[in-house]
Amino acid sequence: MHPTTQLLQEARDRVTFPVQDLTKLIYGNEEIYETFMKAQKVIASEPSIRNHPDYHNWGRKEQIIKSYEKLRVMHQHLNLANAAHWAPMLSLFQGTTPSAVSFGMTVPALRFLGTDEQFNLWGPKFLTMEIVAAYAQTEIGHGSDVQNLETTATYDSQTNDFVLHTPSVSAVKFWPGELGFLSNYALVYAKLIFNGKNKGVHPFMVQIRDNATHKPLQGVVVGDIGPKLGYSTKDNGFLAFENYRIPLNSLLARYVRIENGQFSKHGNEKISYASMMVSRQLIIFVYPRMAAQSLTVAIRYSITRQQFTNDKREENSVLEYQTQQDKLLPRLATCYGMIFAGLRIMELVDDNFHRVQKKDFSTLQQSHAILSALKAWSSQWVVDTAEWCRLSCGGHGYAHYSGIPAIYFDTAPNVTLEGENQVMYLQVARYLLQEKVPFYFNFVLHIKETLANQSTDFGQLLKLTLTLQLISVAKKIKDTIGTGKNFQQIWNEVVGVQLLSVAQRYAEYFTYLVFQEYISSANPSVKEVLQQMCDLYSLQVILDNPNTLIESGRITVDQFKQFNEIKIDLFNKLKPQALGLVEAFNFTDNALRTCIGCHDGKPYEYIYEWATKENSVNIKGVPQAVNDLMGTKIKARL
Ligand SMILES: Cc1cc2nc3c(=O)[nH]c(=O)nc-3n(C[C@H](O)[C@H](O)[C@H](O)COP(=O)(O)OP(=O)(O)OC[C@H]3O[C@@H](n4cnc5c(N)ncnc54)[C@H](O)[C@@H]3O)c2cc1C
């Protein structure tokens, strides 16, 4: 057997749990598993959309064209109206997926904020892609602060319609995905001006391009904003209106209406959270799976990569080094926690939608808080994990051929889009500081018991850290009130950093709770390895932020040292299982877009093959500019 293939095979033989039992748990249900497997099969077998080694040498236009082709082909194989069918498209292909914004953001907003008639009017046209609509909220001057958006929609009582206008350069819509070329409609968030009064920011469904020619309509200025860190195939766009008239029916009118010349509000305004839930839920569900891809590459490569000899004069796989395990194993453990959190959140959001449709808003705010916390926490963690995986692969990790750099830069925007992470955390903190919050927040109802509990069980320590931090920030706010600062100043200038910390601790604790739920319901064959993973996850969280426990005297320095020893013990237990834990995800080589983390473990052959045979820079020969330069015979300046 080829020597590095043998290393990987031996590692596979050391795995002691049935990998397929974990696979079932990771994908949650048959439908999700089947769509992931089907998508991987289709990419590998369709030459026009197959992930291509030379992709990162292509120009942006070629990459965009390929992304449209991907959508066309996948449309034939999957039901794109179903978010579970979307998920694989977002994580398994090179480049982003066109119309993901339209399906993932605009359609849910239309469903929740539009009337049934409006949904019936436009909804079916999305499915046939007769309509593709950007979600046009952010402007050059304001993103997070939605209430200060400047675009105006002024009601004209003479004509019973609206005039949409961009009053200044800072009011130009900027960043919406799929706006640059693809969309013929946009859901535009604008200040509704009624009888000269500002009635707040509301969404308007607006046609921006001609049905036949796809050219911008008169009064609309639209285009692509230019190159970015990643996301090269996404046509993030700009959009401005010059006194552009839109019909009365453009205003999504489930909760806000103009009827018979009268403005009125109905139901719960907080419903606007619901429309953002689908896209945030997708971020939490999909992108930890891309972290799992980078971990698959890094762990396979770390088994096949050998550096330096041991006392038997054999070369060590770099995974044998404790420092390499420290880069990868706690992240692998966390990845499982995040995957389970993503699955549980899908259920919570689904349950919430059913309630909202029956006008029951009782779980809306809690679901919003959980989604915000986990969106923020998981999105930053995925980017950091891609970076650590890259580092763990040394020089070859830096090459696009490893598959890891693209995971880094295509997941990086998730930290900012769909609610900037720190702004999200602050909303979570606000919710946590309410007095009685039920559901996954009921630790707040048991503060006394938590403080009295002396156990050093990891779950208890996570809960204790969260509780102590919450008490500390609440006390600080209380103590500062009356010192001349108002609540807003205290929030922004005195406790901001503490608030972020509490919200992060909440995300970690929620993940722990869900991890434990999944272990309880798991097949006995995988319970032990999952418990070890959950222990490592929790322990790493405690070791990363021990200050609260140490300062409060709840753990001693000796206990802290012991925790480090327990962690090393867990490394020893989990190292032989690591390959099985990543291979349970069942990614094909093509879906991993890698030459260093393939199933047959031959990194060097593929690195050389891709560099020599797939690399179009070489295939096209020496660029003319090099010949010209060498021909000039530059004289040294002495
Ligand atoms: C790739 C990509 C795709 C996007 N797609 C879309 C789309 O489809 N549709 C759309 O409408 N928009 C889209 N956006 C825009 C995105 O939603 C906004 O950029 C995002 O909401 C952040 O807003 P901002 O840019 O105004 O950041 P800002 O809010 O200006 O953030 C700047 C800094 O200020 C801090 N900050 C802001 N407010 C506070 C506060 N109250 N307290 C403490 N700190 C604060 C932030 O933490 C951050 O560090 C996209 C952006 C990107 C990068």
XYZ file of C-alpha atoms and ligand atoms in Angstrom:
691
model
C 0.000 0.000 0.000
C 1.135 3.567 -0.672
C 2.901 4.709 2.547
C 0.696 7.723 3.344
C -2.470 5.840 2.363
C -1.365 3.218 4.841
C -0.975 5.816 7.605
C -4.546 6.938 7.036
C -5.823 3.366 6.846
C -4.120 2.450 10.118
C -5.709 5.484 11.743
C -9.102 4.380 10.383
C -8.557 0.942 11.894
C -7.911 2.471 15.325
C -11.368 4.090 15.492
C -13.457 2.115 17.990
C -17.011 3.415 17.460
C -19.344 2.790 14.469
C -18.843 5.907 12.361
C -22.186 5.548 10.577
C -24.044 5.882 13.905
C -22.565 9.352 14.304
C -23.393 10.251 10.712
C -27.083 9.743 11.443
C -26.887 12.062 14.418
C -24.930 14.773 12.596
C -27.431 15.096 9.773
C -30.462 15.004 12.034
C -32.815 13.294 9.624
C -32.889 11.222 6.447
C -34.032 14.091 4.247
C -31.108 16.320 5.194
C -28.633 13.460 4.874
C -29.996 12.443 1.474
C -29.815 15.987 0.094
C -26.224 16.385 1.254
C -25.218 13.084 -0.314
C -27.162 13.776 -3.484
C -25.626 17.241 -3.862
C -22.124 15.796 -3.454
C -22.879 13.180 -6.093
C -24.243 15.711 -8.549
C -21.254 18.065 -8.170
C -18.815 15.253 -8.718
C -20.606 13.902 -11.792
C -21.602 17.102 -13.655
C -18.490 18.496 -15.391
C -19.982 21.986 -15.771
C -20.358 22.490 -12.008
C -17.691 20.163 -10.639
C -15.415 21.886 -8.127
C -12.299 22.691 -10.111
C -8.687 22.778 -8.855
C -7.925 25.808 -11.044
C -10.955 27.803 -9.802
C -8.895 30.356 -7.880
C -6.910 31.234 -10.989
C -10.094 32.226 -12.797
C -11.331 35.787 -13.121
C -14.355 36.934 -11.132
C -16.596 36.908 -14.215
C -15.833 33.253 -15.000
C -16.509 32.336 -11.384
C -19.859 34.129 -11.454
C -20.876 32.383 -14.674
C -20.076 29.038 -13.078
C -22.182 29.893 -10.034
C -25.227 30.526 -12.258
C -24.622 27.206 -13.988
C -24.471 25.531 -10.577
C -27.853 26.961 -9.695
C -29.349 25.876 -13.033
C -28.113 22.289 -12.648
C -28.975 21.977 -8.963
C -32.455 23.310 -9.673
C -33.031 20.149 -11.706
C -31.982 17.889 -8.842
C -33.160 19.529 -5.623
C -36.223 21.319 -4.351
C -34.811 24.780 -3.880
C -37.928 26.068 -2.137
C -36.920 23.918 0.826
C -34.205 25.348 3.106
C -32.955 21.825 3.881
C -32.235 21.456 0.170
C -30.419 24.756 0.055
C -28.013 23.902 2.800
C -25.683 21.627 0.809
C -25.452 24.183 -1.982
C -24.059 26.718 0.453
C -21.335 24.513 1.856
C -20.207 22.011 -0.748
C -19.521 24.134 -3.821
C -16.920 26.659 -4.785
C -18.333 30.177 -4.538
C -21.601 31.391 -3.095
C -24.997 30.383 -4.437
C -27.031 32.830 -6.515
C -30.591 33.363 -5.295
C -29.732 32.211 -1.735
C -30.546 35.737 -0.525
C -33.772 35.764 -2.495
C -34.905 32.415 -1.063
C -33.293 32.709 2.378
C -34.095 36.332 3.250
C -36.623 37.914 0.931
C -39.130 35.065 0.693
C -39.341 34.607 4.500
C -39.809 38.374 4.903
C -42.582 38.289 2.326
C -44.213 35.346 4.099
C -44.158 36.986 7.524
C -44.587 40.650 6.726
C -46.784 40.453 3.622
C -50.496 39.674 3.592
C -51.670 36.298 2.261
C -52.714 38.036 -0.975
C -49.262 39.564 -1.367
C -47.603 36.222 -0.723
C -49.868 34.544 -3.258
C -49.132 37.287 -5.787
C -45.306 37.147 -5.648
C -44.433 33.931 -3.779
C -45.007 31.429 -6.617
C -42.966 33.577 -9.012
C -39.908 33.117 -6.787
C -40.132 29.369 -7.193
C -39.921 29.593 -10.983
C -37.322 32.373 -10.641
C -39.563 34.727 -12.559
C -38.754 36.947 -9.592
C -35.379 37.085 -7.873
C -35.413 39.754 -5.176
C -32.556 41.236 -3.186
C -33.052 42.134 0.463
C -32.189 45.830 0.332
C -31.900 47.137 3.867
C -28.329 48.374 4.453
C -27.318 51.811 3.185
C -23.866 53.360 2.809
C -24.421 55.444 5.947
C -26.309 52.972 8.161
C -26.469 49.208 8.544
C -26.983 48.042 12.115
C -29.062 51.075 13.027
C -32.086 50.274 10.884
C -34.313 52.973 12.367
C -31.961 55.643 10.984
C -32.092 54.468 7.366
C -32.625 57.455 5.077
C -34.366 56.134 1.958
C -37.890 57.555 1.920
C -41.184 56.165 0.656
C -43.573 59.109 0.668
C -47.288 58.364 0.405
C -49.022 60.479 -2.241
C -52.724 60.732 -1.361
C -53.546 62.191 -4.812
C -52.322 59.143 -6.699
C -52.628 56.643 -3.805
C -49.081 55.371 -4.321
C -45.546 55.969 -2.962
C -42.570 57.950 -4.197
C -39.354 56.098 -3.380
C -36.325 58.361 -3.112
C -32.649 58.319 -2.157
C -32.044 61.758 -0.635
C -28.232 61.588 -0.236
C -25.211 59.450 -1.014
C -25.321 57.953 2.490
C -28.881 56.778 1.709
C -27.794 54.646 -1.268
C -28.538 50.970 -0.614
C -25.182 49.197 -0.454
C -24.193 45.558 0.095
C -27.398 43.624 -0.653
C -26.464 40.297 -2.251
C -27.781 39.471 -5.741
C -28.617 43.109 -6.339
C -25.691 43.809 -8.672
C -26.996 41.857 -11.686
C -29.334 39.022 -10.763
C -32.367 40.554 -9.089
C -35.279 42.058 -10.958
C -37.009 42.966 -7.680
C -35.794 44.207 -4.320
C -37.381 44.265 -0.901
C -36.488 47.854 -0.051
C -36.521 49.078 3.548
C -37.509 52.733 3.593
C -38.881 55.367 5.948
C -42.598 55.598 5.350
C -43.643 59.262 5.222
C -47.379 59.663 5.666
C -48.978 63.126 5.748
C -45.511 64.575 6.345
C -44.884 62.309 9.376
C -42.204 59.584 9.688
C -44.054 56.308 10.407
C -40.859 54.267 10.771
C -38.900 51.972 8.468
C -40.953 49.378 6.548
C -40.344 46.922 3.678
C -41.560 47.575 0.116
C -41.529 45.029 -2.694
C -40.164 46.953 -5.668
C -39.522 46.017 -9.287
C -36.114 47.419 -10.291
C -35.376 45.801 -13.665
C -37.385 45.286 -16.817
C -38.987 41.846 -17.220
C -37.938 41.497 -20.851
C -34.561 43.249 -21.073
C -33.413 42.979 -17.424
C -32.256 46.621 -17.741
C -32.778 48.992 -14.750
C -36.142 50.758 -14.903
C -36.313 54.535 -15.284
C -35.548 56.148 -11.914
C -33.473 53.204 -10.666
C -29.658 53.205 -10.468
C -28.247 49.760 -9.710
C -25.003 47.785 -10.054
C -22.284 45.678 -8.408
C -20.177 47.241 -5.605
C -16.842 45.671 -6.615
C -14.351 43.084 -5.323
C -14.326 41.961 -1.670
C -12.261 39.761 0.667
C -14.144 36.670 -0.542
C -17.656 36.150 -1.905
C -16.346 36.806 -5.407
C -19.387 35.227 -7.063
C -21.900 37.234 -5.049
C -23.029 40.404 -6.828
C -23.427 42.561 -3.721
C -24.932 45.723 -5.115
C -25.801 49.396 -4.819
C -29.245 50.834 -5.473
C -30.537 54.403 -5.629
C -33.978 55.792 -6.518
C -34.783 59.084 -8.207
C -38.376 59.929 -7.219
C -39.432 56.478 -8.337
C -43.175 55.731 -8.127
C -44.304 52.386 -6.755
C -47.875 51.132 -6.269
C -49.657 51.115 -2.876
C -49.511 47.333 -2.810
C -45.676 47.477 -2.629
C -45.842 48.038 1.142
C -45.816 44.650 2.885
C -49.059 45.052 4.736
C -49.580 42.309 7.314
C -48.748 44.604 10.236
C -48.793 48.089 8.700
C -51.444 49.298 6.267
C -52.706 52.300 4.366
C -56.403 51.789 3.630
C -58.871 54.430 2.487
C -56.180 57.034 2.960
C -55.626 56.006 6.645
C -52.430 54.583 8.156
C -52.818 51.800 10.754
C -50.722 49.219 12.630
C -51.791 45.652 13.514
C -50.361 42.782 15.609
C -46.894 42.499 17.125
C -44.138 44.663 15.648
C -41.518 42.212 16.865
C -42.632 39.941 14.055
C -39.896 41.533 11.966
C -37.499 39.262 13.936
C -39.196 36.235 12.425
C -38.168 37.050 8.882
C -34.475 37.238 9.841
C -34.720 33.898 11.575
C -34.492 31.764 8.455
C -31.197 33.232 7.313
C -29.659 33.258 10.810
C -30.784 29.698 11.312
C -29.095 28.729 8.020
C -25.864 30.416 9.140
C -25.866 28.355 12.340
C -26.854 25.144 10.567
C -24.609 25.319 7.489
C -21.328 26.967 8.338
C -20.138 24.766 11.228
C -20.303 22.068 8.544
C -17.727 24.069 6.585
C -15.605 24.114 9.737
C -16.038 20.329 9.720
C -14.659 20.342 6.165
C -11.548 22.257 7.213
C -11.158 19.911 10.212
C -11.468 16.874 7.928
C -8.674 18.198 5.730
C -6.504 19.217 8.697
C -6.900 15.939 10.595
C -6.314 13.721 7.563
C -3.314 15.793 6.577
C -1.950 15.769 10.150
C -2.013 11.975 10.083
C -0.226 11.701 6.733
C 2.194 14.570 7.339
C 5.357 13.392 9.083
C 8.018 15.631 10.583
C 10.997 14.619 12.742
C 11.860 11.147 14.010
C 11.017 9.486 17.306
C 13.250 7.274 19.480
C 12.573 4.322 17.152
C 13.944 6.444 14.281
C 10.501 6.489 12.732
C 9.023 9.741 11.525
C 6.160 11.127 13.620
C 2.806 12.038 12.167
C 2.341 15.631 13.243
C -0.943 14.660 14.942
C 1.243 12.867 17.517
C 2.424 16.244 18.822
C 0.381 17.514 21.745
C 0.495 21.057 20.385
C -1.046 19.878 17.115
C -3.783 18.082 19.072
C -4.362 21.315 20.980
C -4.973 23.144 17.689
C -7.463 20.611 16.404
C -9.143 18.408 19.016
C -10.919 21.068 21.126
C -12.170 22.588 17.867
C -13.423 19.213 16.677
C -15.273 18.814 19.984
C -16.782 22.298 19.681
C -17.762 21.567 16.092
C -19.977 18.723 17.278
C -21.574 20.993 19.869
C -22.290 23.566 17.162
C -23.716 21.000 14.770
C -26.138 19.816 17.459
C -26.998 23.410 18.373
C -27.765 24.063 14.687
C -30.120 21.086 14.542
C -31.899 21.999 17.769
C -32.284 25.603 16.632
C -33.937 24.420 13.426
C -36.582 22.714 15.560
C -37.018 25.757 17.797
C -37.409 28.100 14.832
C -39.861 25.741 13.191
C -41.939 25.538 16.366
C -41.843 29.320 16.685
C -43.054 29.787 13.079
C -46.053 27.573 13.697
C -46.925 29.573 16.787
C -46.476 32.922 15.063
C -48.757 31.844 12.248
C -51.422 31.227 14.890
C -50.675 34.684 16.361
C -48.925 33.143 19.385
C -45.806 35.287 19.956
C -44.824 33.669 23.266
C -41.556 32.115 22.006
C -40.607 34.816 19.523
C -38.219 36.826 21.689
C -36.556 33.793 23.211
C -35.973 32.273 19.787
C -34.598 35.590 18.587
C -32.198 35.741 21.550
C -30.947 32.168 21.034
C -30.498 32.721 17.300
C -28.640 35.985 17.863
C -26.312 34.431 20.434
C -25.552 31.359 18.347
C -25.292 33.248 15.055
C -22.671 35.514 16.594
C -20.773 32.822 18.405
C -20.733 30.181 15.691
C -19.908 32.525 12.806
C -16.765 33.882 14.486
C -15.793 30.404 15.623
C -16.047 28.990 12.076
C -13.684 31.644 10.692
C -11.215 31.137 13.551
C -11.354 27.390 13.053
C -10.574 27.680 9.341
C -7.562 29.807 10.257
C -6.321 27.294 12.860
C -6.820 24.441 10.422
C -4.804 26.358 7.821
C -2.003 26.890 10.340
C -2.068 23.234 11.314
C -1.305 22.304 7.700
C 1.861 24.410 7.582
C 2.856 25.759 4.172
C 0.428 23.604 2.204
C -2.467 25.008 4.227
C -1.789 28.415 2.729
C -2.366 27.107 -0.817
C -5.875 27.321 -2.219
C -5.399 23.702 -3.239
C -5.722 22.738 0.440
C -9.344 23.913 0.267
C -9.002 25.826 3.535
C -8.346 29.490 2.529
C -11.639 29.700 0.616
C -13.511 28.371 3.652
C -11.920 31.170 5.648
C -12.827 34.023 3.352
C -16.237 32.769 2.259
C -17.355 32.361 5.866
C -15.758 35.604 7.099
C -18.697 37.848 6.065
C -21.076 35.882 8.298
C -19.553 37.715 11.242
C -20.907 40.971 9.818
C -23.953 40.191 7.685
C -27.389 39.310 9.063
C -26.706 41.342 12.161
C -23.171 42.396 13.100
C -21.990 39.978 15.806
C -21.319 42.435 18.601
C -24.610 44.188 17.992
C -26.271 40.750 18.194
C -24.557 39.950 21.482
C -25.737 43.230 22.982
C -29.329 42.294 22.110
C -28.832 38.927 23.816
C -27.464 40.645 26.922
C -30.503 42.919 27.016
C -32.731 39.856 26.963
C -30.703 38.049 29.650
C -31.058 41.026 31.958
C -34.840 40.747 31.935
C -36.130 39.363 35.181
C -37.973 36.196 34.283
C -36.934 34.455 31.129
C -38.121 30.875 30.601
C -37.143 28.079 28.195
C -33.415 27.531 27.571
C -32.852 30.548 29.801
C -34.284 29.148 33.003
C -30.879 29.247 34.703
C -31.947 32.800 35.561
C -34.749 31.382 37.695
C -32.293 29.254 39.695
C -29.600 31.729 40.591
C -29.585 30.892 44.315
C -29.301 27.144 43.721
C -26.506 27.669 41.187
C -24.522 29.801 43.622
C -25.033 27.274 46.434
C -23.930 24.324 44.313
C -20.261 23.496 45.033
C -19.896 20.858 42.309
C -17.031 21.183 39.841
C -18.968 19.346 37.174
C -18.152 21.124 33.893
C -21.788 21.932 33.093
C -22.252 23.423 36.566
C -19.107 25.539 36.111
C -20.368 26.886 32.777
C -23.692 27.773 34.381
C -21.924 29.312 37.363
C -19.667 31.468 35.179
C -22.670 32.732 33.244
C -24.637 33.402 36.438
C -21.759 35.211 38.172
C -21.118 37.395 35.133
C -24.807 38.220 34.823
C -25.008 39.191 38.506
C -21.852 41.282 38.188
C -23.059 43.283 35.192
C -26.531 43.783 36.689
C -24.917 45.069 39.900
C -22.631 47.414 37.984
C -25.600 48.882 36.120
C -27.529 49.291 39.391
C -24.571 50.899 41.172
C -23.939 53.343 38.313
C -27.540 54.510 38.095
C -27.714 57.730 40.115
C -24.114 58.750 39.398
C -25.196 61.181 36.701
C -25.168 58.801 33.755
C -28.369 57.730 32.036
C -29.095 54.099 31.154
C -27.953 54.512 27.540
C -24.599 55.941 28.671
C -24.113 53.164 31.219
C -24.901 50.562 28.548
C -22.599 52.067 25.924
C -19.752 53.410 28.036
C -19.619 51.463 31.320
C -20.653 47.837 30.843
C -20.360 47.178 27.074
C -17.481 44.705 27.311
C -19.096 42.851 30.216
C -22.361 42.599 28.296
C -20.599 40.988 25.350
C -18.930 38.520 27.673
C -22.231 37.489 29.315
C -23.841 36.905 25.921
C -20.903 34.783 24.785
C -21.076 32.740 27.994
C -24.753 32.196 27.250
C -23.986 30.861 23.754
C -21.431 28.466 25.250
C -23.832 27.286 27.937
C -26.697 26.784 25.479
C -24.379 24.668 23.315
C -23.455 22.598 26.354
C -27.134 21.994 27.206
C -27.926 20.880 23.667
C -24.785 18.725 23.478
C -25.991 16.870 26.594
C -29.481 16.446 25.125
C -28.018 14.853 22.015
C -25.802 12.538 24.048
C -28.838 11.341 26.028
C -30.728 10.454 22.877
C -27.712 9.026 20.982
C -27.198 5.377 20.152
C -25.273 3.696 23.061
C -22.480 2.848 20.598
C -21.456 6.529 20.341
C -22.397 7.862 23.783
C -18.926 7.409 25.269
C -17.039 9.213 22.523
C -19.630 12.000 22.476
C -19.373 12.456 26.240
C -15.598 12.752 25.920
C -16.112 15.353 23.207
C -18.598 17.277 25.335
C -16.161 17.171 28.277
C -13.361 18.486 26.096
C -15.627 21.189 24.694
C -16.734 22.348 28.154
C -13.252 22.138 29.616
C -11.782 24.226 26.823
C -14.467 26.862 27.341
C -13.625 26.968 31.076
C -9.875 27.119 30.404
C -10.325 29.933 27.871
C -12.210 32.118 30.368
C -11.280 31.055 33.899
C -11.145 34.540 35.459
C -14.698 34.637 36.781
C -14.321 31.284 38.553
C -10.853 32.042 39.919
C -11.626 35.608 41.038
C -14.781 34.457 42.830
C -12.826 31.675 44.545
C -15.054 28.991 43.022
C -12.064 27.097 41.663
C -8.586 27.041 43.134
C -5.339 27.336 41.203
C -4.711 23.639 41.929
C -8.081 22.684 40.461
C -7.262 24.785 37.458
C -3.998 22.868 36.995
C -5.912 19.596 37.289
C -8.229 20.711 34.513
C -5.228 20.990 32.218
C -4.292 17.419 33.067
C -7.823 16.200 32.391
C -7.617 17.921 29.027
C -4.440 16.066 28.082
C -6.064 12.821 29.197
C -8.993 13.595 26.876
C -6.535 14.259 24.038
C -5.114 10.779 24.558
C -8.584 9.256 24.446
C -9.805 11.254 21.462
C -6.723 11.239 19.232
C -7.366 7.668 17.999
C -11.012 8.567 17.332
C -10.316 11.841 15.523
C -10.366 10.432 11.994
C -13.677 8.664 12.590
C -15.118 11.830 14.072
C -14.394 13.851 10.930
C -15.166 11.053 8.474
C -18.619 10.703 10.042
C -19.458 13.832 8.004
C -18.943 11.794 4.834
C -17.568 14.579 2.644
C -16.353 13.487 -0.791
C -12.939 14.640 -2.005
C -14.544 16.898 -4.596
C -16.779 18.550 -2.006
C -13.709 19.194 0.171
C -11.996 20.951 -2.773
C -8.673 19.711 -1.432
C -5.544 17.951 -2.584
C -4.052 17.477 0.887
C -7.018 15.956 2.743
C -8.323 13.308 0.317
C -9.748 9.974 1.411
C -6.810 7.969 0.037
C -4.291 10.182 1.841
C -1.793 10.939 -0.904
C -1.171 14.670 -0.371
C 2.194 14.938 -2.076
C 1.165 13.291 -5.337
C -1.925 15.503 -5.606
C -0.091 18.683 -4.620
C 2.407 18.089 -7.393
C -0.231 16.965 -9.887
C -2.433 20.019 -9.285
C 0.521 22.419 -9.440
C 1.843 20.938 -12.663
C -1.266 19.762 -14.532
C -4.222 21.793 -13.242
C -2.560 25.148 -12.709
C -3.495 27.229 -15.745
C -0.798 29.781 -14.946
C 1.746 27.124 -15.890
C -0.278 25.654 -18.719
C -0.424 28.991 -20.528
C 3.380 29.305 -20.424
C 5.511 32.270 -19.396
C 3.518 35.526 -19.480
C 4.571 37.958 -22.211
C 5.235 40.592 -19.550
C 8.054 38.434 -18.172
C 9.621 38.158 -21.637
C 9.290 41.912 -22.091
C 10.851 42.592 -18.704
C 13.766 40.253 -19.231
C 14.277 41.749 -22.695
C 14.759 45.241 -21.249
C 17.913 44.088 -19.449
C 17.384 46.342 -16.404
C 20.657 47.958 -15.448
C 21.561 47.909 -11.762
C 21.680 51.361 -10.152
C 24.964 51.470 -8.367
C -20.872 40.017 2.304
C -21.984 40.877 2.829
C -23.284 40.657 2.416
C -24.323 41.497 2.836
N -25.599 41.270 2.372
C -26.572 42.155 2.706
C -27.900 42.009 2.171
O -28.191 41.057 1.418
N -28.821 42.955 2.476
C -28.529 44.009 3.289
O -29.406 44.837 3.517
N -27.295 44.150 3.854
C -26.323 43.253 3.569
N -25.065 43.395 4.123
C -24.805 44.482 5.062
C -24.733 43.981 6.485
O -25.993 43.519 6.913
C -24.201 45.119 7.381
O -22.896 45.430 6.939
C -24.217 44.668 8.829
O -25.531 44.631 9.315
C -23.368 45.577 9.708
O -23.809 46.876 9.622
P -22.783 48.072 9.328
O -22.029 47.766 8.102
O -23.586 49.303 9.412
O -21.766 48.026 10.527
P -21.707 49.056 11.719
O -22.926 48.920 12.542
O -21.352 50.408 11.217
O -20.490 48.431 12.508
C -19.195 49.061 12.632
C -18.670 48.771 14.034
O -19.479 49.461 14.986
C -19.887 48.595 16.029
N -21.229 48.991 16.507
C -22.286 49.391 15.772
N -23.338 49.669 16.565
C -22.953 49.433 17.825
C -23.597 49.518 19.098
N -24.874 49.885 19.246
N -22.879 49.184 20.196
C -21.612 48.780 20.078
N -20.952 48.672 18.904
C -21.604 49.000 17.798
C -19.904 47.213 15.405
O -19.714 46.194 16.388
C -18.711 47.299 14.425
O -17.529 46.987 15.112
C -24.029 42.555 3.730
C -22.721 42.748 4.192
C -21.700 41.927 3.754
C -20.300 42.162 4.243
